[in-house]
Tab-separated table of C-alpha atoms in Angstrom:
chain	number	residue	atom	x	y	z
V	1	UNK	CA	11.468	14.033	6.246
V	2	UNK	CA	9.864	17.328	7.281
V	3	UNK	CA	6.563	15.574	7.938
V	4	UNK	CA	8.298	12.989	10.132
V	5	UNK	CA	10.576	15.390	12.034
V	6	UNK	CA	8.143	18.303	12.368
V	7	UNK	CA	10.883	20.769	11.459
V	8	UNK	CA	11.668	22.400	8.127
V	9	UNK	CA	15.215	23.471	7.367
V	10	UNK	CA	15.783	25.996	4.590
V	11	UNK	CA	19.368	26.528	3.484
V	12	UNK	CA	20.118	28.825	0.603
V	13	UNK	CA	23.052	31.063	-0.330
V	14	UNK	CA	24.694	30.889	3.076
V	15	UNK	CA	21.513	31.392	5.063
V	16	UNK	CA	20.051	28.719	7.270
V	17	UNK	CA	16.628	28.861	8.862
V	18	UNK	CA	14.694	26.308	10.893
V	19	UNK	CA	11.029	26.469	11.720
V	20	UNK	CA	8.383	24.059	13.000
V	21	UNK	CA	6.211	22.476	10.343
V	22	UNK	CA	3.109	20.453	11.068
V	23	UNK	CA	1.083	19.308	8.106
V	24	UNK	CA	-0.719	16.392	6.557
V	25	UNK	CA	0.606	15.036	3.294
V	26	UNK	CA	-2.202	14.577	0.770
V	27	UNK	CA	-1.642	13.268	-2.720
V	28	UNK	CA	-3.408	11.730	-5.638
V	29	UNK	CA	-2.162	9.581	-8.430
V	30	UNK	CA	-3.159	7.391	-11.301
V	31	UNK	CA	-1.660	3.876	-11.016
V	32	UNK	CA	-1.689	3.645	-14.816
V	33	UNK	CA	0.969	6.360	-14.839
V	34	UNK	CA	3.312	4.281	-12.686
V	35	UNK	CA	3.631	3.131	-9.103
V	36	UNK	CA	5.134	5.210	-6.336
V	37	UNK	CA	8.230	3.872	-4.639
V	38	UNK	CA	7.497	1.842	-1.479
V	39	UNK	CA	9.560	4.259	0.651
V	40	UNK	CA	7.254	7.102	-0.402
V	41	UNK	CA	4.047	5.081	-0.058
V	42	UNK	CA	5.084	4.177	3.487
V	43	UNK	CA	5.033	7.891	4.402
V	44	UNK	CA	1.296	8.113	3.677
V	45	UNK	CA	-0.757	7.195	6.728
V	46	UNK	CA	-3.899	6.211	4.850
V	47	UNK	CA	-4.641	5.391	1.246
V	48	UNK	CA	-7.964	5.047	-0.518
V	49	UNK	CA	-8.869	3.819	-3.971
V	50	UNK	CA	-11.356	6.056	-5.716
V	51	UNK	CA	-13.391	4.272	-8.330
V	52	UNK	CA	-16.162	5.293	-10.681
V	53	UNK	CA	-19.570	4.479	-9.163
V	54	UNK	CA	-20.943	1.167	-10.397
V	55	UNK	CA	-24.657	1.943	-10.158
V	56	UNK	CA	-26.708	4.330	-12.255
V	57	UNK	CA	-28.319	6.232	-9.369
V	58	UNK	CA	-24.938	7.148	-7.862
V	59	UNK	CA	-23.541	8.196	-11.243
V	60	UNK	CA	-26.570	10.377	-11.950
V	61	UNK	CA	-26.279	12.013	-8.517
V	62	UNK	CA	-22.615	12.860	-9.137
V	63	UNK	CA	-23.471	14.410	-12.502
V	64	UNK	CA	-26.352	16.408	-10.962
V	65	UNK	CA	-24.172	17.768	-8.169
V	66	UNK	CA	-21.334	18.678	-10.497
V	67	UNK	CA	-23.762	20.408	-12.836
V	68	UNK	CA	-25.342	22.317	-9.923
V	69	UNK	CA	-21.886	23.440	-8.789
V	70	UNK	CA	-20.896	24.645	-12.246
V	71	UNK	CA	-24.182	26.520	-12.779
V	72	UNK	CA	-24.258	28.277	-9.386
V	73	UNK	CA	-21.249	27.825	-7.123
V	74	UNK	CA	-22.538	30.110	-4.381
V	75	UNK	CA	-25.930	28.406	-4.402
V	76	UNK	CA	-24.308	24.989	-4.293
V	77	UNK	CA	-22.188	25.989	-1.300
V	78	UNK	CA	-25.283	27.360	0.427
V	79	UNK	CA	-27.231	24.148	-0.271
V	80	UNK	CA	-24.570	22.081	1.473
V	81	UNK	CA	-23.639	24.598	4.214
V	82	UNK	CA	-25.722	22.913	6.947
V	83	UNK	CA	-24.431	19.410	6.119
V	84	UNK	CA	-20.846	20.715	6.028
V	85	UNK	CA	-21.329	22.474	9.374
V	86	UNK	CA	-22.744	19.315	10.926
V	87	UNK	CA	-19.782	17.254	9.712
V	88	UNK	CA	-17.313	19.932	10.809
V	89	UNK	CA	-18.891	19.987	14.281
V	90	UNK	CA	-18.658	16.206	14.541
V	91	UNK	CA	-14.974	16.281	13.569
V	92	UNK	CA	-14.115	19.149	15.940
V	93	UNK	CA	-15.875	17.312	18.753
V	94	UNK	CA	-13.978	14.110	17.904
V	95	UNK	CA	-10.673	15.999	17.867
V	96	UNK	CA	-11.454	17.215	21.386
V	97	UNK	CA	-12.024	13.621	22.570
V	98	UNK	CA	-9.051	12.122	20.736
V	99	UNK	CA	-6.464	12.575	23.503
V	100	UNK	CA	-8.717	10.690	25.935
V	101	UNK	CA	-9.208	7.636	23.697
V	102	UNK	CA	-7.310	4.650	25.073
V	103	UNK	CA	-6.229	1.627	23.064
V	104	UNK	CA	-6.040	-1.599	25.097
V	105	UNK	CA	-2.873	-3.698	24.880
V	106	UNK	CA	-4.837	-6.591	23.376
V	107	UNK	CA	-5.936	-4.348	20.498
V	108	UNK	CA	-2.365	-3.118	20.021
V	109	UNK	CA	-1.196	-6.747	19.913
V	110	UNK	CA	-3.777	-7.592	17.238
V	111	UNK	CA	-2.654	-4.580	15.185
V	112	UNK	CA	0.960	-5.739	15.423
V	113	UNK	CA	-0.013	-9.330	14.601
V	114	UNK	CA	-1.982	-8.204	11.573
V	115	UNK	CA	0.964	-6.184	10.267
V	116	UNK	CA	3.335	-9.090	10.866
V	117	UNK	CA	0.979	-11.464	9.032
V	118	UNK	CA	0.873	-9.068	6.077
V	119	UNK	CA	4.645	-8.592	6.106
V	120	UNK	CA	4.614	-4.811	6.359
V	121	UNK	CA	8.075	-3.310	6.799
V	122	UNK	CA	8.862	-1.194	9.833
V	123	UNK	CA	6.325	-0.028	12.371
V	124	UNK	CA	4.571	2.741	10.457
V	125	UNK	CA	1.760	0.348	9.549
V	126	UNK	CA	0.927	-0.350	13.186
V	127	UNK	CA	1.246	3.313	14.101
V	128	UNK	CA	-1.023	4.438	11.256
V	129	UNK	CA	-3.540	1.679	11.977
V	130	UNK	CA	-3.743	2.449	15.703
V	131	UNK	CA	-4.004	6.209	15.097
V	132	UNK	CA	-6.726	5.720	12.498
V	133	UNK	CA	-8.601	3.315	14.784
V	134	UNK	CA	-8.372	5.781	17.651
V	135	UNK	CA	-9.604	8.611	15.402
V	136	UNK	CA	-12.552	6.500	14.279
V	137	UNK	CA	-13.352	5.695	17.908
V	138	UNK	CA	-13.408	9.433	18.648
V	139	UNK	CA	-15.680	10.120	15.675
V	140	UNK	CA	-18.212	7.460	16.671
V	141	UNK	CA	-18.103	8.514	20.339
V	142	UNK	CA	-16.388	5.440	21.778
V	143	UNK	CA	-14.199	5.779	24.868
V	144	UNK	CA	-11.519	3.392	23.630
V	145	UNK	CA	-10.125	2.049	20.391
V	146	UNK	CA	-11.335	-1.476	19.746
V	147	UNK	CA	-10.896	-4.320	17.295
V	148	UNK	CA	-13.917	-3.100	15.303
V	149	UNK	CA	-12.191	0.237	14.698
V	150	UNK	CA	-8.989	-1.492	13.585
V	151	UNK	CA	-10.921	-3.764	11.228
V	152	UNK	CA	-12.631	-0.836	9.587
V	153	UNK	CA	-9.435	1.195	9.154
V	154	UNK	CA	-7.042	-1.630	8.235
V	155	UNK	CA	-7.544	-1.521	4.453
V	156	UNK	CA	-6.837	2.222	4.287
V	157	UNK	CA	-3.876	1.991	6.680
V	158	UNK	CA	-2.233	-1.151	5.316
V	159	UNK	CA	-3.179	-1.876	1.701
V	160	UNK	CA	-0.549	0.465	0.224
V	161	UNK	CA	2.190	-0.925	2.499
V	162	UNK	CA	2.130	-4.457	1.096
V	163	UNK	CA	4.917	-5.684	-1.110
V	164	UNK	CA	3.874	-6.446	-4.646
V	165	UNK	CA	4.143	-10.077	-5.662
V	166	UNK	CA	4.272	-10.336	-9.461
V	167	UNK	CA	3.172	-13.989	-9.290
V	168	UNK	CA	0.098	-13.168	-7.187
V	169	UNK	CA	-2.688	-11.422	-9.059
V	170	UNK	CA	-4.698	-11.013	-5.842
V	171	UNK	CA	-5.064	-7.329	-5.029
V	172	UNK	CA	-3.630	-5.940	-1.810
V	173	UNK	CA	-7.156	-5.154	-0.579
V	174	UNK	CA	-8.081	-8.843	-0.792
V	175	UNK	CA	-4.882	-9.771	1.052
V	176	UNK	CA	-5.753	-7.361	3.869
V	177	UNK	CA	-9.306	-8.766	4.060
V	178	UNK	CA	-7.984	-12.355	4.319
V	179	UNK	CA	-5.581	-11.329	7.085
V	180	UNK	CA	-8.394	-9.538	8.929
V	181	UNK	CA	-10.505	-12.701	8.908
V	182	UNK	CA	-7.532	-14.731	10.189
V	183	UNK	CA	-6.757	-12.188	12.921
V	184	UNK	CA	-10.237	-11.187	14.066
V	185	UNK	CA	-12.422	-14.012	12.759
V	186	UNK	CA	-15.381	-13.718	10.412
């Protein structure tokens, strides 16, 4: 509720205090330990599945980097300082452009149609999808959010909002991909 309202209320032992609170909710979880309730999942704007790399080269690179970090943390940080600075600069620049990124009505209509096709409850799906698409447009230097940005962000914005169907063993990611093809074409 605090994330949605932007205000935190603390009440304890007869004292009441209100203060603004602006933050991003970040969480991690293991689906094997149980699913989160849909009402809570709906509060997350984006969701990603993190999987173990499937190819040897990627696995070896992860092990090498982790080993380098454990052996010399300061050296590791220094090795990646320039790449981190470059990424940080790109994100700061994108944040500066974000307010100027427009989203055409036709793109908004496709976002709404996609969410309706998938049966997402409420409007948080559309809002998250449009915001994520606009943020991506800012990152890549586009002047407006477009269908391509929505397509790229739809799995992260919508996959966790889909109702589970115990009779359908198709994953929610596959359902989003099918709906994207129907909405935007191949």
